[in-house]
Amino acid sequence: MAEAAVGLERGAGCFERAVSCCLRQPPSLLGRERRKFCFIILKQDPNEDTEWNDILRHFGILPPKEKPKDEIEEMVLHLQKEAEVKPYERMTLEELKEAEDDFDETDRKAIEKYRQQRLQEWKCLQRRQKYGELREICGEQYVKEVTNAPEDVWVIIHLYRSSMPMCLLVNEHLSLLARKFPEVKFLKAIVNSCIQNYHDRCLPTILVYKTGEIKGRFIGVAECGGIYLKVEELEWKLAEVGAIETDLEENPKKDIINMMTLSVQNVSAHEDTNTKSSDVLKPCIT
């Protein structure tokens, strides 16, 4: 038993001899040293990859070390493969063209798909850089800028007169919306340069185009939103036509519309009451 205790104190070189001696001793002869030995075993991490654990497994004290399942390995490899960033994903279009010969057939197909994706992103970026402001045009540019605009571009043009305050207010709001929705082409034109003898009562006039066709129109102060028009209200009007994708959840003018409807209903109810009262007061002629 003393030999077993000495073996435990001397370290890794005597592990096997210590275990062998302790296992050969009857339980009644081990006493405190056996309890100390069992305590040391229990403190060990059975999953730790050490020489001590290997000895314990050899004598059957610890179960055999579990091998990782193939399914787990496959899953890990699959996730690693998905997470791997292809070298061509870091390249520009010019670098892709130069390095095309260094890839295999599978990579070439992926590169072509990736190139088309980058090209669309580049076109979208160019378009965003091209718009993003309310631009002034004249009547001679109308067909080119409006009617013949790209088919996937919404065009919003405001026909105005600078002497009308409502027209100036609409221009201010459209300038803000142009910056918020740079993928949409916002234009303005003095009405006389496009249409001769256009009536002032029809101003401001906002026309919405897509694929060369008018998709929406707002003619006159009332249709444009009134003299107290807010930019959110104009944004909602253009979103209803489909020209922009707004983040507004409901019509900003909803409460005003509800109040106007309620007022009209109250007036109608009041008129009906007055009519009935008058009928009651009429003399009965027989």
Tab-separated table of N, CA and C in Angstrom, residues 32-169:
chain	number	residue	atom	x	y	z
A	32	ARG	N	-7.404	4.854	4.325
A	32	ARG	CA	-7.385	6.256	3.927
A	32	ARG	C	-6.748	6.451	2.557
A	33	GLU	N	-5.726	5.661	2.241
A	33	GLU	CA	-5.056	5.820	0.945
A	33	GLU	C	-6.009	5.500	-0.208
A	34	ARG	N	-6.882	4.498	-0.011
A	34	ARG	CA	-7.832	4.141	-1.073
A	34	ARG	C	-8.816	5.288	-1.301
A	35	ARG	N	-9.286	5.857	-0.170
A	35	ARG	CA	-10.221	6.958	-0.303
A	35	ARG	C	-9.567	8.152	-1.001
A	36	LYS	N	-8.292	8.390	-0.660
A	36	LYS	CA	-7.552	9.464	-1.310
A	36	LYS	C	-7.418	9.188	-2.798
A	37	PHE	N	-7.150	7.954	-3.145
A	37	PHE	CA	-6.967	7.551	-4.523
A	37	PHE	C	-8.273	7.720	-5.319
A	38	CYS	N	-9.390	7.288	-4.710
A	38	CYS	CA	-10.690	7.416	-5.369
A	38	CYS	C	-11.047	8.893	-5.553
A	39	PHE	N	-10.687	9.714	-4.551
A	39	PHE	CA	-10.970	11.146	-4.656
A	39	PHE	C	-10.227	11.777	-5.828
A	40	ILE	N	-8.968	11.349	-6.022
A	40	ILE	CA	-8.149	11.847	-7.134
A	40	ILE	C	-8.779	11.449	-8.457
A	41	ILE	N	-9.288	10.218	-8.535
A	41	ILE	CA	-9.906	9.743	-9.774
A	41	ILE	C	-11.160	10.563	-10.093
A	42	LEU	N	-11.975	10.803	-9.062
A	42	LEU	CA	-13.213	11.533	-9.274
A	42	LEU	C	-12.961	12.967	-9.712
A	43	LYS	N	-11.843	13.554	-9.295
A	43	LYS	CA	-11.535	14.933	-9.661
A	43	LYS	C	-11.122	15.062	-11.126
A	44	GLN	N	-10.751	13.979	-11.760
A	44	GLN	CA	-10.292	14.034	-13.143
A	44	GLN	C	-11.468	14.263	-14.095
A	45	ASP	N	-11.213	15.044	-15.168
A	45	ASP	CA	-12.196	15.224	-16.219
A	45	ASP	C	-12.135	14.010	-17.138
A	46	PRO	N	-13.175	13.175	-17.197
A	46	PRO	CA	-13.103	11.941	-17.979
A	46	PRO	C	-12.943	12.198	-19.473
A	47	ASN	N	-13.298	13.397	-19.957
A	47	ASN	CA	-13.174	13.695	-21.380
A	47	ASN	C	-11.848	14.350	-21.738
A	48	GLU	N	-11.045	14.632	-20.734
A	48	GLU	CA	-9.761	15.286	-20.993
A	48	GLU	C	-8.773	14.295	-21.594
A	49	ASP	N	-8.046	14.749	-22.588
A	49	ASP	CA	-7.105	13.871	-23.289
A	49	ASP	C	-5.740	13.930	-22.592
A	50	THR	N	-5.555	13.062	-21.532
A	50	THR	CA	-4.314	13.036	-20.760
A	50	THR	C	-3.825	11.601	-20.609
A	51	GLU	N	-2.549	11.468	-20.200
A	51	GLU	CA	-1.978	10.134	-19.973
A	51	GLU	C	-2.672	9.444	-18.808
A	52	TRP	N	-3.021	10.211	-17.792
A	52	TRP	CA	-3.703	9.646	-16.626
A	52	TRP	C	-5.042	9.029	-17.032
A	53	ASN	N	-5.825	9.734	-17.846
A	53	ASN	CA	-7.097	9.196	-18.298
A	53	ASN	C	-6.908	7.977	-19.186
A	54	ASP	N	-5.838	7.956	-19.970
A	54	ASP	CA	-5.556	6.777	-20.797
A	54	ASP	C	-5.317	5.543	-19.931
A	55	ILE	N	-4.583	5.718	-18.795
A	55	ILE	CA	-4.321	4.600	-17.878
A	55	ILE	C	-5.623	4.119	-17.252
A	56	LEU	N	-6.473	5.070	-16.834
A	56	LEU	CA	-7.751	4.694	-16.226
A	56	LEU	C	-8.638	3.963	-17.225
A	57	ARG	N	-8.579	4.370	-18.486
A	57	ARG	CA	-9.360	3.653	-19.495
A	57	ARG	C	-8.790	2.252	-19.721
A	58	HIS	N	-7.466	2.138	-19.620
A	58	HIS	CA	-6.817	0.838	-19.819
A	58	HIS	C	-7.270	-0.180	-18.782
A	59	PHE	N	-7.469	0.267	-17.548
A	59	PHE	CA	-7.905	-0.624	-16.472
A	59	PHE	C	-9.426	-0.677	-16.351
A	60	GLY	N	-10.128	-0.007	-17.254
A	60	GLY	CA	-11.581	-0.082	-17.237
A	60	GLY	C	-12.243	0.808	-16.221
A	61	ILE	N	-11.484	1.700	-15.588
A	61	ILE	CA	-12.066	2.611	-14.607
A	61	ILE	C	-12.879	3.703	-15.309
A	62	LEU	N	-12.371	4.204	-16.434
A	62	LEU	CA	-13.115	5.150	-17.269
A	62	LEU	C	-13.598	4.441	-18.527
A	63	PRO	N	-14.762	4.803	-19.026
A	63	PRO	CA	-15.241	4.189	-20.272
A	63	PRO	C	-14.378	4.611	-21.449
A	64	PRO	N	-14.402	3.843	-22.537
A	64	PRO	CA	-13.623	4.221	-23.726
A	64	PRO	C	-14.031	5.600	-24.223
A	65	LYS	N	-13.053	6.302	-24.761
A	65	LYS	CA	-13.298	7.637	-25.276
A	65	LYS	C	-14.199	7.567	-26.510
A	66	GLU	N	-15.264	8.393	-26.486
A	66	GLU	CA	-16.205	8.384	-27.601
A	66	GLU	C	-15.604	9.078	-28.818
A	67	LYS	N	-15.828	8.457	-29.963
A	67	LYS	CA	-15.384	9.059	-31.207
A	67	LYS	C	-16.496	9.969	-31.745
A	68	PRO	N	-16.136	11.114	-32.307
A	68	PRO	CA	-17.176	11.999	-32.851
A	68	PRO	C	-17.941	11.308	-33.969
A	69	LYS	N	-19.246	11.520	-33.988
A	69	LYS	CA	-20.071	10.888	-35.001
A	69	LYS	C	-19.812	11.500	-36.382
A	70	ASP	N	-19.958	10.641	-37.387
A	70	ASP	CA	-19.721	11.102	-38.751
A	70	ASP	C	-20.676	12.217	-39.141
A	71	GLU	N	-21.929	12.147	-38.651
A	71	GLU	CA	-22.922	13.160	-38.993
A	71	GLU	C	-22.495	14.532	-38.477
A	72	ILE	N	-21.950	14.528	-37.277
A	72	ILE	CA	-21.489	15.797	-36.705
A	72	ILE	C	-20.341	16.357	-37.522
A	73	GLU	N	-19.415	15.478	-37.891
A	73	GLU	CA	-18.278	15.926	-38.701
A	73	GLU	C	-18.756	16.503	-40.031
A	74	GLU	N	-19.711	15.810	-40.660
A	74	GLU	CA	-20.222	16.286	-41.939
A	74	GLU	C	-20.915	17.631	-41.798
A	75	MET	N	-21.658	17.790	-40.698
A	75	MET	CA	-22.344	19.044	-40.478
A	75	MET	C	-21.359	20.183	-40.284
A	76	VAL	N	-20.314	19.914	-39.500
A	76	VAL	CA	-19.300	20.937	-39.252
A	76	VAL	C	-18.604	21.329	-40.551
A	77	LEU	N	-18.247	20.316	-41.344
A	77	LEU	CA	-17.580	20.595	-42.616
A	77	LEU	C	-18.493	21.388	-43.549
A	78	HIS	N	-19.779	21.021	-43.528
A	78	HIS	CA	-20.743	21.724	-44.387
A	78	HIS	C	-20.860	23.190	-43.986
A	79	LEU	N	-20.942	23.445	-42.691
A	79	LEU	CA	-21.043	24.824	-42.211
A	79	LEU	C	-19.775	25.614	-42.513
A	80	GLN	N	-18.633	24.948	-42.360
A	80	GLN	CA	-17.376	25.617	-42.681
A	80	GLN	C	-17.301	25.979	-44.156
A	81	LYS	N	-17.798	25.069	-44.995
A	81	LYS	CA	-17.776	25.315	-46.437
A	81	LYS	C	-18.690	26.475	-46.812
A	82	GLU	N	-19.868	26.524	-46.149
A	82	GLU	CA	-20.802	27.616	-46.424
A	82	GLU	C	-20.242	28.958	-45.971
A	83	ALA	N	-19.524	28.909	-44.841
A	83	ALA	CA	-18.978	30.152	-44.293
A	83	ALA	C	-17.742	30.637	-45.049
A	84	GLU	N	-17.169	29.760	-45.846
A	84	GLU	CA	-15.952	30.113	-46.570
A	84	GLU	C	-16.245	31.192	-47.612
A	85	VAL	N	-15.460	32.227	-47.640
A	85	VAL	CA	-15.625	33.317	-48.589
A	85	VAL	C	-14.769	33.031	-49.821
A	86	LYS	N	-15.426	32.942	-50.955
A	86	LYS	CA	-14.699	32.703	-52.191
A	86	LYS	C	-13.799	33.893	-52.512
A	87	PRO	N	-12.635	33.633	-53.068
A	87	PRO	CA	-11.727	34.751	-53.362
A	87	PRO	C	-12.316	35.760	-54.332
A	88	TYR	N	-13.176	35.292	-55.272
A	88	TYR	CA	-13.715	36.224	-56.253
A	88	TYR	C	-14.749	37.169	-55.663
A	89	GLU	N	-15.251	36.872	-54.459
A	89	GLU	CA	-16.232	37.756	-53.832
A	89	GLU	C	-15.586	39.036	-53.314
A	90	ARG	N	-14.262	39.042	-53.249
A	90	ARG	CA	-13.550	40.238	-52.799
A	90	ARG	C	-13.023	41.058	-53.971
A	91	MET	N	-13.232	40.567	-55.188
A	91	MET	CA	-12.633	41.191	-56.364
A	91	MET	C	-13.585	42.186	-57.012
A	92	THR	N	-12.986	43.157	-57.704
A	92	THR	CA	-13.770	44.076	-58.521
A	92	THR	C	-14.044	43.404	-59.867
A	93	LEU	N	-14.872	44.045	-60.689
A	93	LEU	CA	-15.195	43.476	-62.003
A	93	LEU	C	-13.931	43.347	-62.865
A	94	GLU	N	-13.035	44.320	-62.772
A	94	GLU	CA	-11.793	44.262	-63.556
A	94	GLU	C	-10.890	43.116	-63.086
A	95	GLU	N	-10.798	42.927	-61.768
A	95	GLU	CA	-9.967	41.847	-61.233
A	95	GLU	C	-10.530	40.476	-61.586
A	96	LEU	N	-11.844	40.374	-61.624
A	96	LEU	CA	-12.469	39.106	-62.019
A	96	LEU	C	-12.102	38.740	-63.461
A	97	LYS	N	-12.112	39.734	-64.327
A	97	LYS	CA	-11.784	39.478	-65.732
A	97	LYS	C	-10.334	39.037	-65.891
A	98	GLU	N	-9.420	39.642	-65.125
A	98	GLU	CA	-8.003	39.293	-65.214
A	98	GLU	C	-7.720	37.894	-64.664
A	99	ALA	N	-8.434	37.498	-63.602
A	99	ALA	CA	-8.169	36.218	-62.936
A	99	ALA	C	-9.063	35.084	-63.434
A	100	GLU	N	-9.762	35.296	-64.526
A	100	GLU	CA	-10.739	34.310	-64.998
A	100	GLU	C	-10.093	32.960	-65.319
A	101	ASP	N	-8.873	32.957	-65.846
A	101	ASP	CA	-8.207	31.708	-66.224
A	101	ASP	C	-7.754	30.878	-65.032
A	102	ASP	N	-7.734	31.475	-63.841
A	102	ASP	CA	-7.245	30.757	-62.658
A	102	ASP	C	-8.325	29.927	-61.974
A	103	PHE	N	-9.578	29.998	-62.449
A	103	PHE	CA	-10.676	29.275	-61.817
A	103	PHE	C	-11.126	28.100	-62.677
A	104	ASP	N	-11.715	27.092	-62.018
A	104	ASP	CA	-12.232	25.943	-62.751
A	104	ASP	C	-13.624	26.259	-63.297
A	105	GLU	N	-14.249	25.230	-63.936
A	105	GLU	CA	-15.531	25.441	-64.594
A	105	GLU	C	-16.632	25.837	-63.613
A	106	THR	N	-16.640	25.182	-62.446
A	106	THR	CA	-17.657	25.505	-61.429
A	106	THR	C	-17.516	26.942	-60.960
A	107	ASP	N	-16.264	27.345	-60.735
A	107	ASP	CA	-16.018	28.715	-60.294
A	107	ASP	C	-16.388	29.721	-61.374
A	108	ARG	N	-16.159	29.339	-62.626
A	108	ARG	CA	-16.465	30.270	-63.726
A	108	ARG	C	-17.960	30.563	-63.796
A	109	LYS	N	-18.780	29.519	-63.578
A	109	LYS	CA	-20.231	29.723	-63.584
A	109	LYS	C	-20.642	30.622	-62.423
A	110	ALA	N	-20.041	30.361	-61.272
A	110	ALA	CA	-20.350	31.188	-60.096
A	110	ALA	C	-19.870	32.616	-60.297
A	111	ILE	N	-18.723	32.757	-60.951
A	111	ILE	CA	-18.169	34.087	-61.207
A	111	ILE	C	-19.066	34.871	-62.149
A	112	GLU	N	-19.578	34.194	-63.183
A	112	GLU	CA	-20.457	34.872	-64.133
A	112	GLU	C	-21.734	35.356	-63.445
A	113	LYS	N	-22.291	34.501	-62.577
A	113	LYS	CA	-23.479	34.890	-61.825
A	113	LYS	C	-23.165	36.052	-60.888
A	114	TYR	N	-22.002	35.958	-60.260
A	114	TYR	CA	-21.587	37.021	-59.332
A	114	TYR	C	-21.316	38.318	-60.086
A	115	ARG	N	-20.755	38.206	-61.297
A	115	ARG	CA	-20.468	39.392	-62.106
A	115	ARG	C	-21.764	40.110	-62.492
A	116	GLN	N	-22.778	39.321	-62.874
A	116	GLN	CA	-24.075	39.916	-63.233
A	116	GLN	C	-24.705	40.614	-62.027
A	117	GLN	N	-24.552	39.994	-60.865
A	117	GLN	CA	-25.088	40.590	-59.642
A	117	GLN	C	-24.392	41.917	-59.338
A	118	ARG	N	-23.065	41.919	-59.448
A	118	ARG	CA	-22.307	43.148	-59.202
A	118	ARG	C	-22.650	44.221	-60.237
A	119	LEU	N	-22.897	43.790	-61.474
A	119	LEU	CA	-23.226	44.738	-62.537
A	119	LEU	C	-24.565	45.419	-62.257
A	120	GLN	N	-25.543	44.624	-61.785
A	120	GLN	CA	-26.840	45.205	-61.434
A	120	GLN	C	-26.705	46.177	-60.262
A	121	GLU	N	-25.878	45.805	-59.284
A	121	GLU	CA	-25.645	46.698	-58.145
A	121	GLU	C	-24.993	47.997	-58.604
A	122	TRP	N	-24.064	47.871	-59.540
A	122	TRP	CA	-23.378	49.055	-60.061
A	122	TRP	C	-24.353	49.959	-60.816
A	123	LYS	N	-25.236	49.363	-61.619
A	123	LYS	CA	-26.231	50.145	-62.355
A	123	LYS	C	-27.183	50.852	-61.395
A	124	CYS	N	-27.579	50.120	-60.354
A	124	CYS	CA	-28.468	50.715	-59.358
A	124	CYS	C	-27.799	51.886	-58.651
A	125	LEU	N	-26.506	51.716	-58.345
A	125	LEU	CA	-25.751	52.786	-57.700
A	125	LEU	C	-25.627	53.991	-58.617
A	126	GLN	N	-25.365	53.737	-59.906
A	126	GLN	CA	-25.262	54.825	-60.870
A	126	GLN	C	-26.573	55.587	-60.976
A	127	ARG	N	-27.675	54.812	-60.952
A	127	ARG	CA	-28.980	55.440	-61.048
A	127	ARG	C	-29.253	56.305	-59.816
A	128	ARG	N	-28.874	55.776	-58.651
A	128	ARG	CA	-29.078	56.544	-57.425
A	128	ARG	C	-28.248	57.825	-57.445
A	129	GLN	N	-27.040	57.742	-57.998
A	129	GLN	CA	-26.197	58.919	-58.079
A	129	GLN	C	-26.709	59.903	-59.140
A	130	LYS	N	-27.402	59.358	-60.144
A	130	LYS	CA	-27.899	60.187	-61.230
A	130	LYS	C	-29.078	61.038	-60.785
A	131	TYR	N	-29.966	60.463	-59.949
A	131	TYR	CA	-31.134	61.197	-59.465
A	131	TYR	C	-30.833	61.748	-58.069
A	132	GLY	N	-31.861	61.843	-57.214
A	132	GLY	CA	-31.621	62.329	-55.861
A	132	GLY	C	-31.811	63.821	-55.688
A	133	GLU	N	-32.350	64.492	-56.742
A	133	GLU	CA	-32.615	65.923	-56.649
A	133	GLU	C	-33.773	66.289	-57.580
A	134	LEU	N	-34.393	67.416	-57.283
A	134	LEU	CA	-35.471	67.928	-58.138
A	134	LEU	C	-34.838	68.787	-59.232
A	135	ARG	N	-34.879	68.281	-60.475
A	135	ARG	CA	-34.206	68.974	-61.580
A	135	ARG	C	-35.204	69.776	-62.411
A	136	GLU	N	-34.722	70.894	-62.915
A	136	GLU	CA	-35.531	71.759	-63.784
A	136	GLU	C	-35.312	71.370	-65.233
A	137	ILE	N	-36.421	71.233	-65.987
A	137	ILE	CA	-36.327	70.983	-67.424
A	137	ILE	C	-37.231	71.974	-68.140
A	138	CYS	N	-37.092	72.029	-69.469
A	138	CYS	CA	-37.961	72.886	-70.279
A	138	CYS	C	-38.816	71.996	-71.184
A	139	GLY	N	-39.699	72.619	-71.902
A	139	GLY	CA	-40.612	71.859	-72.751
A	139	GLY	C	-39.906	71.019	-73.797
A	140	GLU	N	-38.784	71.505	-74.326
A	140	GLU	CA	-38.059	70.763	-75.354
A	140	GLU	C	-37.468	69.456	-74.824
A	141	GLN	N	-37.240	69.381	-73.515
A	141	GLN	CA	-36.658	68.174	-72.917
A	141	GLN	C	-37.710	67.180	-72.410
A	142	TYR	N	-38.975	67.551	-72.539
A	142	TYR	CA	-40.053	66.768	-71.941
A	142	TYR	C	-40.075	65.325	-72.457
A	143	VAL	N	-40.032	65.166	-73.751
A	143	VAL	CA	-40.118	63.816	-74.332
A	143	VAL	C	-38.925	62.968	-73.911
A	144	LYS	N	-37.731	63.549	-73.956
A	144	LYS	CA	-36.529	62.793	-73.603
A	144	LYS	C	-36.505	62.432	-72.121
A	145	GLU	N	-36.800	63.389	-71.260
A	145	GLU	CA	-36.662	63.176	-69.813
A	145	GLU	C	-37.855	62.449	-69.192
A	146	VAL	N	-39.025	62.601	-69.792
A	146	VAL	CA	-40.244	62.046	-69.191
A	146	VAL	C	-40.770	60.863	-69.987
A	147	THR	N	-41.206	61.111	-71.189
A	147	THR	CA	-41.840	60.061	-71.994
A	147	THR	C	-40.877	58.932	-72.318
A	148	ASN	N	-39.646	59.272	-72.652
A	148	ASN	CA	-38.666	58.247	-73.051
A	148	ASN	C	-37.709	57.856	-71.922
A	149	ALA	N	-38.114	58.064	-70.698
A	149	ALA	CA	-37.272	57.634	-69.561
A	149	ALA	C	-37.194	56.114	-69.527
A	150	PRO	N	-36.164	55.541	-68.879
A	150	PRO	CA	-36.061	54.073	-68.772
A	150	PRO	C	-37.349	53.459	-68.224
A	151	GLU	N	-37.688	52.270	-68.729
A	151	GLU	CA	-38.968	51.649	-68.392
A	151	GLU	C	-39.102	51.308	-66.916
A	152	ASP	N	-37.984	51.095	-66.238
A	152	ASP	CA	-38.063	50.718	-64.818
A	152	ASP	C	-37.957	51.920	-63.884
A	153	VAL	N	-38.061	53.128	-64.441
A	153	VAL	CA	-37.914	54.353	-63.636
A	153	VAL	C	-39.244	55.089	-63.563
A	154	TRP	N	-39.628	55.428	-62.336
A	154	TRP	CA	-40.789	56.288	-62.135
A	154	TRP	C	-40.353	57.745	-62.313
A	155	VAL	N	-41.191	58.514	-62.992
A	155	VAL	CA	-40.898	59.934	-63.235
A	155	VAL	C	-42.040	60.763	-62.656
A	156	ILE	N	-41.686	61.740	-61.826
A	156	ILE	CA	-42.661	62.661	-61.241
A	156	ILE	C	-42.292	64.071	-61.686
A	157	ILE	N	-43.188	64.707	-62.421
A	157	ILE	CA	-42.910	66.054	-62.917
A	157	ILE	C	-43.977	67.025	-62.406
A	158	HIS	N	-43.515	68.194	-61.980
A	158	HIS	CA	-44.395	69.240	-61.461
A	158	HIS	C	-44.408	70.409	-62.437
A	159	LEU	N	-45.594	70.692	-62.988
A	159	LEU	CA	-45.783	71.867	-63.835
A	159	LEU	C	-46.213	73.010	-62.925
A	160	TYR	N	-45.451	74.093	-62.935
A	160	TYR	CA	-45.692	75.140	-61.939
A	160	TYR	C	-45.541	76.538	-62.531
A	161	ARG	N	-45.956	77.499	-61.717
A	161	ARG	CA	-45.727	78.903	-62.020
A	161	ARG	C	-45.112	79.524	-60.774
A	162	SER	N	-43.987	80.190	-60.926
A	162	SER	CA	-43.230	80.692	-59.777
A	162	SER	C	-43.959	81.785	-59.005
A	163	SER	N	-44.993	82.367	-59.590
A	163	SER	CA	-45.734	83.427	-58.907
A	163	SER	C	-46.803	82.878	-57.965
A	164	MET	N	-46.987	81.571	-57.957
A	164	MET	CA	-48.026	80.962	-57.113
A	164	MET	C	-47.393	80.319	-55.879
A	165	PRO	N	-47.772	80.762	-54.666
A	165	PRO	CA	-47.195	80.206	-53.429
A	165	PRO	C	-47.379	78.701	-53.301
A	166	MET	N	-48.527	78.187	-53.727
A	166	MET	CA	-48.761	76.744	-53.618
A	166	MET	C	-47.761	75.952	-54.461
A	167	CYS	N	-47.417	76.475	-55.624
A	167	CYS	CA	-46.431	75.812	-56.490
A	167	CYS	C	-45.057	75.788	-55.826
A	168	LEU	N	-44.696	76.885	-55.177
A	168	LEU	CA	-43.410	76.947	-54.483
A	168	LEU	C	-43.368	75.959	-53.320
A	169	LEU	N	-44.503	75.804	-52.622
A	169	LEU	CA	-44.569	74.837	-51.523
A	169	LEU	C	-44.391	73.407	-52.034
